[in-house]
């Protein structure tokens, strides 16, 4: 068996006025608690350093960019990296990335994987950006991820923590392709931070199902691809908008082995045997034996 002790570091709300320093203190508190429980890694939510700013139409670019990180680690987050190194615990962290590339500035909804020596070993940029790109005043609140971020290049895996690890973000977890592309690369565990408002403006009749759809997506993805799925929320009432909790760790069987039960900062742990993936990848979801790619062409067409 290859046990990995995984902690969920679910965050309660982050208000607009909450400084990154105050948030990092909360993340560090949860990291210490996770370590005390024997965790080797702690998984934090998507956009874990700031309030979920895509809920607002912000046309002042300086104000918008105040929600992004231009380097990682940086002054505000260095204490988290230092603590990880001191405690010898890794982490997954979501944040808004302002990247200076050859052709100029690019904005991504990003997550990083940091090892037990406090080194960034992988970076992922969100592929499935939900919401809309123009101001839609009819909504109680906006969901401007298509305006504020560019989609990332795709899904990849990284050997770390004794296994094959993958990353995704929020809306990615609703799309079967996310898990399958990772599984085709041998993924044994995927980390997925999220911010999910209870109210889904285009389909309010789904609001009562938001927790169900969250868990269903994670369970289906895990089982259908023989991998562990770790979904971690930023939950609770942020600037008047309520987001679901429902953080959970799902085994390759599709069973939920651990969950958070509040909508605040909460740490829960699961002992995840990465070897439990093998039987699914070897039998039911043996891709080499059973997949029929000739029948799947439509999936990659525009
Ligand atoms: N949030 C939501 C999510 O996919 C959403 C957006 C909610 C889409 C409900 C569809 C239904 O969980 C982010 N940040 O992707």
mmCIF file of C-alpha atoms and ligand atoms in Angstrom:
data_model
loop_
_atom_site.group_PDB
_atom_site.id
_atom_site.type_symbol
_atom_site.label_atom_id
_atom_site.label_comp_id
_atom_site.label_asym_id
_atom_site.label_seq_id
_atom_site.Cartn_x
_atom_site.Cartn_y
_atom_site.Cartn_z
ATOM 1 C CA UNK A 1 0.000 0.000 0.000
ATOM 2 C CA UNK A 2 1.052 3.560 -0.698
ATOM 3 C CA UNK A 3 -0.763 5.596 1.963
ATOM 4 C CA UNK A 4 -0.952 9.361 1.561
ATOM 5 C CA UNK A 5 -2.520 11.321 4.401
ATOM 6 C CA UNK A 6 -4.463 14.103 2.721
ATOM 7 C CA UNK A 7 -6.024 17.041 4.580
ATOM 8 C CA UNK A 8 -8.712 19.307 3.211
ATOM 9 C CA UNK A 9 -8.123 22.926 4.168
ATOM 10 C CA UNK A 10 -11.603 24.273 3.523
ATOM 11 C CA UNK A 11 -11.897 28.053 3.833
ATOM 12 C CA UNK A 12 -14.860 29.982 5.106
ATOM 13 C CA UNK A 13 -15.628 33.332 3.487
ATOM 14 C CA UNK A 14 -12.977 35.905 2.579
ATOM 15 C CA UNK A 15 -14.414 39.424 2.533
ATOM 16 C CA UNK A 16 -13.182 42.114 0.186
ATOM 17 C CA UNK A 17 -11.468 43.962 3.043
ATOM 18 C CA UNK A 18 -9.640 40.870 4.307
ATOM 19 C CA UNK A 19 -5.925 41.281 3.658
ATOM 20 C CA UNK A 20 -3.793 38.524 2.144
ATOM 21 C CA UNK A 21 -1.818 38.597 5.408
ATOM 22 C CA UNK A 22 -4.963 37.784 7.382
ATOM 23 C CA UNK A 23 -5.883 35.012 4.958
ATOM 24 C CA UNK A 24 -2.394 33.503 5.021
ATOM 25 C CA UNK A 25 -2.628 33.405 8.842
ATOM 26 C CA UNK A 26 -5.807 31.312 8.468
ATOM 27 C CA UNK A 27 -4.094 29.027 5.948
ATOM 28 C CA UNK A 28 -1.137 28.592 8.315
ATOM 29 C CA UNK A 29 -3.439 27.754 11.230
ATOM 30 C CA UNK A 30 -5.045 25.015 9.146
ATOM 31 C CA UNK A 31 -1.643 23.783 7.968
ATOM 32 C CA UNK A 32 -0.529 23.319 11.607
ATOM 33 C CA UNK A 33 -3.750 21.458 12.401
ATOM 34 C CA UNK A 34 -3.333 19.247 9.321
ATOM 35 C CA UNK A 35 0.233 18.437 10.359
ATOM 36 C CA UNK A 36 -0.935 17.549 13.873
ATOM 37 C CA UNK A 37 -3.358 15.076 12.275
ATOM 38 C CA UNK A 38 -0.498 13.456 10.343
ATOM 39 C CA UNK A 39 -1.201 15.010 6.950
ATOM 40 C CA UNK A 40 1.524 14.976 4.286
ATOM 41 C CA UNK A 41 -0.362 17.451 2.110
ATOM 42 C CA UNK A 42 -3.118 20.018 2.657
ATOM 43 C CA UNK A 43 -5.430 21.044 -0.177
ATOM 44 C CA UNK A 44 -6.765 24.630 -0.198
ATOM 45 C CA UNK A 45 -9.553 26.097 -2.375
ATOM 46 C CA UNK A 46 -9.539 27.923 -5.691
ATOM 47 C CA UNK A 47 -8.696 31.680 -5.451
ATOM 48 C CA UNK A 48 -7.756 31.035 -1.811
ATOM 49 C CA UNK A 49 -6.026 34.384 -1.169
ATOM 50 C CA UNK A 50 -8.874 36.791 -1.938
ATOM 51 C CA UNK A 51 -12.601 37.107 -2.045
ATOM 52 C CA UNK A 52 -14.184 35.653 -5.196
ATOM 53 C CA UNK A 53 -13.852 38.916 -7.146
ATOM 54 C CA UNK A 54 -15.417 37.618 -10.429
ATOM 55 C CA UNK A 55 -18.749 38.295 -8.691
ATOM 56 C CA UNK A 56 -18.218 41.995 -9.530
ATOM 57 C CA UNK A 57 -17.922 43.953 -12.775
ATOM 58 C CA UNK A 58 -14.655 45.845 -12.174
ATOM 59 C CA UNK A 59 -13.669 48.150 -15.025
ATOM 60 C CA UNK A 60 -10.760 49.860 -13.263
ATOM 61 C CA UNK A 61 -7.814 47.676 -14.307
ATOM 62 C CA UNK A 62 -5.662 48.678 -11.337
ATOM 63 C CA UNK A 63 -8.438 47.664 -8.963
ATOM 64 C CA UNK A 64 -8.942 44.403 -10.861
ATOM 65 C CA UNK A 65 -5.222 43.603 -10.780
ATOM 66 C CA UNK A 66 -5.175 44.138 -7.003
ATOM 67 C CA UNK A 67 -6.754 40.681 -6.748
ATOM 68 C CA UNK A 68 -3.939 38.962 -8.702
ATOM 69 C CA UNK A 69 -0.486 37.710 -7.691
ATOM 70 C CA UNK A 70 2.421 38.823 -9.879
ATOM 71 C CA UNK A 71 4.849 36.356 -8.296
ATOM 72 C CA UNK A 72 4.639 33.197 -6.211
ATOM 73 C CA UNK A 73 5.778 32.947 -3.497
ATOM 74 C CA UNK A 74 5.580 36.639 -2.617
ATOM 75 C CA UNK A 75 5.704 38.784 0.508
ATOM 76 C CA UNK A 76 2.216 37.827 1.652
ATOM 77 C CA UNK A 77 2.505 34.090 0.937
ATOM 78 C CA UNK A 78 6.143 33.479 1.960
ATOM 79 C CA UNK A 79 5.069 32.592 5.544
ATOM 80 C CA UNK A 80 2.961 29.730 4.155
ATOM 81 C CA UNK A 81 5.890 28.355 2.155
ATOM 82 C CA UNK A 82 8.196 28.745 5.148
ATOM 83 C CA UNK A 83 5.768 26.900 7.423
ATOM 84 C CA UNK A 84 5.317 24.103 4.871
ATOM 85 C CA UNK A 85 9.086 23.626 4.771
ATOM 86 C CA UNK A 86 9.372 23.778 8.562
ATOM 87 C CA UNK A 87 6.540 21.270 9.112
ATOM 88 C CA UNK A 88 7.493 19.164 6.062
ATOM 89 C CA UNK A 89 3.995 19.231 4.596
ATOM 90 C CA UNK A 90 3.031 19.940 0.980
ATOM 91 C CA UNK A 91 0.071 21.944 -0.294
ATOM 92 C CA UNK A 92 -2.163 22.805 -3.278
ATOM 93 C CA UNK A 93 -3.162 26.471 -3.466
ATOM 94 C CA UNK A 94 -5.435 28.312 -5.860
ATOM 95 C CA UNK A 95 -4.877 31.993 -6.715
ATOM 96 C CA UNK A 96 -5.353 34.573 -9.477
ATOM 97 C CA UNK A 97 -2.155 34.781 -11.548
ATOM 98 C CA UNK A 98 -1.021 37.861 -13.496
ATOM 99 C CA UNK A 99 1.683 36.456 -15.794
ATOM 100 C CA UNK A 100 4.106 38.606 -17.800
ATOM 101 C CA UNK A 101 4.842 36.634 -20.978
ATOM 102 C CA UNK A 102 6.755 37.498 -24.146
ATOM 103 C CA UNK A 103 3.609 38.893 -25.777
ATOM 104 C CA UNK A 104 2.436 40.832 -22.715
ATOM 105 C CA UNK A 105 0.275 40.317 -19.636
ATOM 106 C CA UNK A 106 -1.938 37.250 -19.227
ATOM 107 C CA UNK A 107 -4.439 36.473 -16.463
ATOM 108 C CA UNK A 108 -5.093 32.923 -15.293
ATOM 109 C CA UNK A 109 -7.112 31.168 -12.606
ATOM 110 C CA UNK A 110 -4.179 29.149 -11.282
ATOM 111 C CA UNK A 111 -3.282 26.431 -8.788
ATOM 112 C CA UNK A 112 0.161 25.279 -7.661
ATOM 113 C CA UNK A 113 1.434 22.089 -6.062
ATOM 114 C CA UNK A 114 4.140 22.613 -3.421
ATOM 115 C CA UNK A 115 6.222 19.718 -2.019
ATOM 116 C CA UNK A 116 7.268 19.054 1.588
ATOM 117 C CA UNK A 117 10.372 21.210 1.107
ATOM 118 C CA UNK A 118 8.245 24.236 0.216
ATOM 119 C CA UNK A 119 9.162 24.099 -3.505
ATOM 120 C CA UNK A 120 6.618 24.656 -6.285
ATOM 121 C CA UNK A 121 6.673 21.419 -8.297
ATOM 122 C CA UNK A 122 3.697 22.046 -10.579
ATOM 123 C CA UNK A 123 1.353 24.744 -11.843
ATOM 124 C CA UNK A 124 -2.082 24.401 -13.462
ATOM 125 C CA UNK A 125 -4.199 27.041 -15.208
ATOM 126 C CA UNK A 126 -7.983 26.527 -15.215
ATOM 127 C CA UNK A 127 -9.340 25.221 -18.522
ATOM 128 C CA UNK A 128 -13.128 25.420 -18.083
ATOM 129 C CA UNK A 129 -13.988 29.051 -17.310
ATOM 130 C CA UNK A 130 -17.692 29.343 -16.426
ATOM 131 C CA UNK A 131 -19.876 32.426 -16.391
ATOM 132 C CA UNK A 132 -19.743 35.266 -18.920
ATOM 133 C CA UNK A 133 -17.438 37.994 -20.249
ATOM 134 C CA UNK A 134 -19.670 41.101 -20.349
ATOM 135 C CA UNK A 135 -21.500 42.898 -17.544
ATOM 136 C CA UNK A 136 -24.918 41.299 -17.079
ATOM 137 C CA UNK A 137 -26.802 43.598 -14.670
ATOM 138 C CA UNK A 138 -29.825 41.275 -14.628
ATOM 139 C CA UNK A 139 -27.861 38.941 -12.332
ATOM 140 C CA UNK A 140 -27.930 39.286 -8.500
ATOM 141 C CA UNK A 141 -24.159 39.018 -8.836
ATOM 142 C CA UNK A 142 -21.760 38.556 -11.754
ATOM 143 C CA UNK A 143 -19.655 35.518 -12.638
ATOM 144 C CA UNK A 144 -17.044 37.142 -14.886
ATOM 145 C CA UNK A 145 -14.415 34.391 -15.079
ATOM 146 C CA UNK A 146 -14.519 34.495 -18.901
ATOM 147 C CA UNK A 147 -13.628 38.198 -18.654
ATOM 148 C CA UNK A 148 -10.960 38.026 -15.975
ATOM 149 C CA UNK A 149 -9.089 34.867 -17.000
ATOM 150 C CA UNK A 150 -7.792 33.075 -20.083
ATOM 151 C CA UNK A 151 -8.186 29.296 -20.344
ATOM 152 C CA UNK A 152 -5.087 27.248 -19.629
ATOM 153 C CA UNK A 153 -3.442 24.860 -22.139
ATOM 154 C CA UNK A 154 -4.735 21.593 -20.644
ATOM 155 C CA UNK A 155 -4.435 18.902 -17.994
ATOM 156 C CA UNK A 156 -1.185 17.211 -17.003
ATOM 157 C CA UNK A 157 0.146 15.004 -14.210
ATOM 158 C CA UNK A 158 3.221 15.185 -11.988
ATOM 159 C CA UNK A 159 4.914 12.426 -9.996
ATOM 160 C CA UNK A 160 4.889 13.634 -6.377
ATOM 161 C CA UNK A 161 3.935 12.485 -2.863
ATOM 162 C CA UNK A 162 4.614 8.869 -3.904
ATOM 163 C CA UNK A 163 2.112 8.828 -6.758
ATOM 164 C CA UNK A 164 0.839 10.431 -9.962
ATOM 165 C CA UNK A 165 -0.885 13.708 -9.086
ATOM 166 C CA UNK A 166 -3.172 15.910 -11.162
ATOM 167 C CA UNK A 167 -4.745 19.329 -10.663
ATOM 168 C CA UNK A 168 -7.973 20.966 -11.780
ATOM 169 C CA UNK A 169 -10.107 23.922 -10.636
ATOM 170 C CA UNK A 170 -13.766 24.328 -9.792
ATOM 171 C CA UNK A 171 -15.840 24.168 -12.977
ATOM 172 C CA UNK A 172 -13.331 21.651 -14.419
ATOM 173 C CA UNK A 173 -14.796 19.074 -11.987
ATOM 174 C CA UNK A 174 -18.138 19.132 -13.815
ATOM 175 C CA UNK A 175 -16.600 18.027 -17.114
ATOM 176 C CA UNK A 176 -15.910 14.325 -17.720
ATOM 177 C CA UNK A 177 -13.013 15.234 -20.038
ATOM 178 C CA UNK A 178 -11.037 16.687 -17.115
ATOM 179 C CA UNK A 179 -10.732 13.366 -15.332
ATOM 180 C CA UNK A 180 -10.319 11.247 -18.477
ATOM 181 C CA UNK A 181 -7.459 13.343 -19.877
ATOM 182 C CA UNK A 182 -5.737 13.087 -16.477
ATOM 183 C CA UNK A 183 -6.462 9.339 -16.186
ATOM 184 C CA UNK A 184 -5.029 8.723 -19.673
ATOM 185 C CA UNK A 185 -1.804 10.090 -18.189
ATOM 186 C CA UNK A 186 -1.980 7.692 -15.234
ATOM 187 C CA UNK A 187 -3.429 10.095 -12.664
ATOM 188 C CA UNK A 188 -4.056 8.524 -9.246
ATOM 189 C CA UNK A 189 -5.261 11.613 -7.359
ATOM 190 C CA UNK A 190 -6.671 14.935 -8.537
ATOM 191 C CA UNK A 191 -6.840 18.082 -6.384
ATOM 192 C CA UNK A 192 -9.725 20.466 -7.159
ATOM 193 C CA UNK A 193 -10.313 23.692 -5.244
ATOM 194 C CA UNK A 194 -13.611 25.494 -5.856
ATOM 195 C CA UNK A 195 -15.794 28.552 -5.173
ATOM 196 C CA UNK A 196 -19.372 27.607 -5.985
ATOM 197 C CA UNK A 197 -22.214 30.034 -5.310
ATOM 198 C CA UNK A 198 -25.413 28.351 -4.180
ATOM 199 C CA UNK A 199 -27.371 30.475 -6.670
ATOM 200 C CA UNK A 200 -26.763 29.708 -10.345
ATOM 201 C CA UNK A 201 -28.304 32.688 -12.127
ATOM 202 C CA UNK A 202 -28.942 31.021 -15.524
ATOM 203 C CA UNK A 203 -30.707 28.074 -13.836
ATOM 204 C CA UNK A 204 -31.979 28.984 -10.359
ATOM 205 C CA UNK A 205 -34.038 25.814 -10.267
ATOM 206 C CA UNK A 206 -30.705 23.997 -9.798
ATOM 207 C CA UNK A 207 -29.818 25.912 -6.623
ATOM 208 C CA UNK A 208 -31.240 23.216 -4.326
ATOM 209 C CA UNK A 209 -29.084 20.645 -6.125
ATOM 210 C CA UNK A 210 -25.789 22.554 -5.871
ATOM 211 C CA UNK A 211 -24.301 20.322 -3.155
ATOM 212 C CA UNK A 212 -25.620 17.186 -4.888
ATOM 213 C CA UNK A 213 -24.099 18.238 -8.241
ATOM 214 C CA UNK A 214 -20.798 19.019 -6.545
ATOM 215 C CA UNK A 215 -20.520 15.575 -4.970
ATOM 216 C CA UNK A 216 -21.954 13.745 -7.990
ATOM 217 C CA UNK A 217 -19.315 15.313 -10.247
ATOM 218 C CA UNK A 218 -16.454 14.345 -7.943
ATOM 219 C CA UNK A 219 -17.758 10.805 -7.370
ATOM 220 C CA UNK A 220 -18.378 10.142 -11.058
ATOM 221 C CA UNK A 221 -15.000 11.509 -12.089
ATOM 222 C CA UNK A 222 -13.182 9.486 -9.463
ATOM 223 C CA UNK A 223 -14.931 6.173 -10.130
ATOM 224 C CA UNK A 224 -14.971 6.390 -13.950
ATOM 225 C CA UNK A 225 -11.224 6.998 -13.993
ATOM 226 C CA UNK A 226 -9.936 4.911 -11.080
ATOM 227 C CA UNK A 227 -8.548 7.901 -9.204
ATOM 228 C CA UNK A 228 -8.886 9.726 -5.902
ATOM 229 C CA UNK A 229 -10.629 13.120 -6.085
ATOM 230 C CA UNK A 230 -10.100 15.800 -3.438
ATOM 231 C CA UNK A 231 -12.568 18.697 -3.721
ATOM 232 C CA UNK A 232 -12.067 21.660 -1.357
ATOM 233 C CA UNK A 233 -14.394 24.657 -1.060
ATOM 234 C CA UNK A 234 -14.143 28.266 -0.201
ATOM 235 C CA UNK A 235 -17.571 28.348 1.508
ATOM 236 C CA UNK A 236 -20.016 30.646 3.269
ATOM 237 C CA UNK A 237 -21.312 34.160 2.888
ATOM 238 C CA UNK A 238 -18.800 36.358 1.006
ATOM 239 C CA UNK A 239 -19.942 39.978 0.385
ATOM 240 C CA UNK A 240 -23.543 38.863 0.504
ATOM 241 C CA UNK A 241 -23.115 35.866 -1.814
ATOM 242 C CA UNK A 242 -23.500 32.396 -0.296
ATOM 243 C CA UNK A 243 -21.228 29.608 -1.564
ATOM 244 C CA UNK A 244 -21.524 25.879 -0.890
ATOM 245 C CA UNK A 245 -19.199 23.906 1.320
ATOM 246 C CA UNK A 246 -19.317 20.189 0.647
ATOM 247 C CA UNK A 247 -15.564 19.621 0.585
ATOM 248 C CA UNK A 248 -14.939 15.901 0.265
ATOM 249 C CA UNK A 249 -12.379 13.220 -0.537
ATOM 250 C CA UNK A 250 -13.613 10.495 -2.905
ATOM 251 C CA UNK A 251 -11.929 7.094 -3.335
ATOM 252 C CA UNK A 252 -11.458 5.388 -6.726
ATOM 253 C CA UNK A 253 -14.548 3.322 -5.820
ATOM 254 C CA UNK A 254 -16.566 6.532 -5.905
ATOM 255 C CA UNK A 255 -17.163 6.403 -2.143
ATOM 256 C CA UNK A 256 -16.825 9.546 -0.042
ATOM 257 C CA UNK A 257 -14.245 8.765 2.679
ATOM 258 C CA UNK A 258 -14.057 12.215 4.313
ATOM 259 C CA UNK A 259 -16.016 15.442 4.200
ATOM 260 C CA UNK A 260 -16.163 18.873 5.804
ATOM 261 C CA UNK A 261 -19.455 19.595 7.580
ATOM 262 C CA UNK A 262 -19.268 23.347 8.188
ATOM 263 C CA UNK A 263 -19.062 26.381 5.892
ATOM 264 C CA UNK A 264 -16.057 27.799 7.749
ATOM 265 C CA UNK A 265 -12.330 27.131 7.970
ATOM 266 C CA UNK A 266 -12.266 23.376 8.561
ATOM 267 C CA UNK A 267 -9.619 20.679 8.373
ATOM 268 C CA UNK A 268 -10.548 17.046 7.736
ATOM 269 C CA UNK A 269 -8.191 14.199 6.906
ATOM 270 C CA UNK A 270 -8.293 10.923 4.997
ATOM 271 C CA UNK A 271 -5.743 8.119 4.710
ATOM 272 C CA UNK A 272 -5.669 7.561 0.953
ATOM 273 C CA UNK A 273 -4.120 4.321 -0.333
ATOM 274 C CA UNK A 274 -2.976 5.168 -3.849
ATOM 275 C CA UNK A 275 -2.795 1.443 -4.602
ATOM 276 C CA UNK A 276 -6.613 1.341 -4.521
ATOM 277 C CA UNK A 277 -6.570 2.877 -8.001
ATOM 278 C CA UNK A 278 -4.943 -0.188 -9.568
ATOM 279 C CA UNK A 279 -7.886 -2.595 -9.481
ATOM 280 C CA UNK A 280 -10.121 -0.118 -11.350
ATOM 281 C CA UNK A 281 -7.433 0.756 -13.892
ATOM 282 C CA UNK A 282 -6.689 -2.949 -14.370
ATOM 283 C CA UNK A 283 -10.299 -4.170 -14.708
ATOM 284 C CA UNK A 284 -13.405 -2.053 -15.230
ATOM 285 C CA UNK A 285 -11.505 0.990 -16.574
ATOM 286 C CA UNK A 286 -8.656 -0.785 -18.272
ATOM 287 C CA UNK A 287 -8.324 1.781 -21.069
ATOM 288 C CA UNK A 288 -6.134 -0.387 -23.315
ATOM 289 C CA UNK A 289 -8.575 -3.318 -23.131
ATOM 290 C CA UNK A 290 -11.912 -1.550 -23.245
ATOM 291 C CA UNK A 291 -11.758 1.969 -24.709
ATOM 292 C CA UNK A 292 -12.909 2.458 -28.306
ATOM 293 C CA UNK A 293 -11.363 5.763 -29.424
ATOM 294 C CA UNK A 294 -12.662 5.299 -32.982
ATOM 295 C CA UNK A 295 -16.123 5.997 -31.551
ATOM 296 C CA UNK A 296 -15.147 9.128 -29.598
ATOM 297 C CA UNK A 297 -14.091 11.571 -32.338
ATOM 298 C CA UNK A 298 -16.957 14.003 -31.739
ATOM 299 C CA UNK A 299 -15.602 14.764 -28.256
ATOM 300 C CA UNK A 300 -12.608 16.697 -29.582
ATOM 301 C CA UNK A 301 -14.399 18.470 -32.430
ATOM 302 C CA UNK A 302 -15.300 22.137 -31.933
HETATM 303 N N1 LIG B 1 -17.819 28.182 -9.905
HETATM 304 C C1 LIG B 1 -18.953 27.414 -10.259
HETATM 305 C C2 LIG B 1 -18.635 25.949 -10.469
HETATM 306 O O1 LIG B 1 -18.504 25.415 -11.558
HETATM 307 C C3 LIG B 1 -20.978 27.193 -11.606
HETATM 308 C C4 LIG B 1 -19.703 27.998 -11.413
HETATM 309 C C5 LIG B 1 -21.872 26.982 -10.549
HETATM 310 C C6 LIG B 1 -21.252 26.639 -12.837
HETATM 311 C C7 LIG B 1 -23.031 26.232 -10.736
HETATM 312 C C8 LIG B 1 -22.421 25.885 -13.034
HETATM 313 C C9 LIG B 1 -23.307 25.676 -11.982
HETATM 314 O O2 LIG B 1 -18.587 25.285 -9.435
HETATM 315 C C10 LIG B 1 -16.578 28.246 -10.477
HETATM 316 N N2 LIG B 1 -15.703 29.099 -9.929
HETATM 317 O O3 LIG B 1 -16.285 27.582 -11.465
#
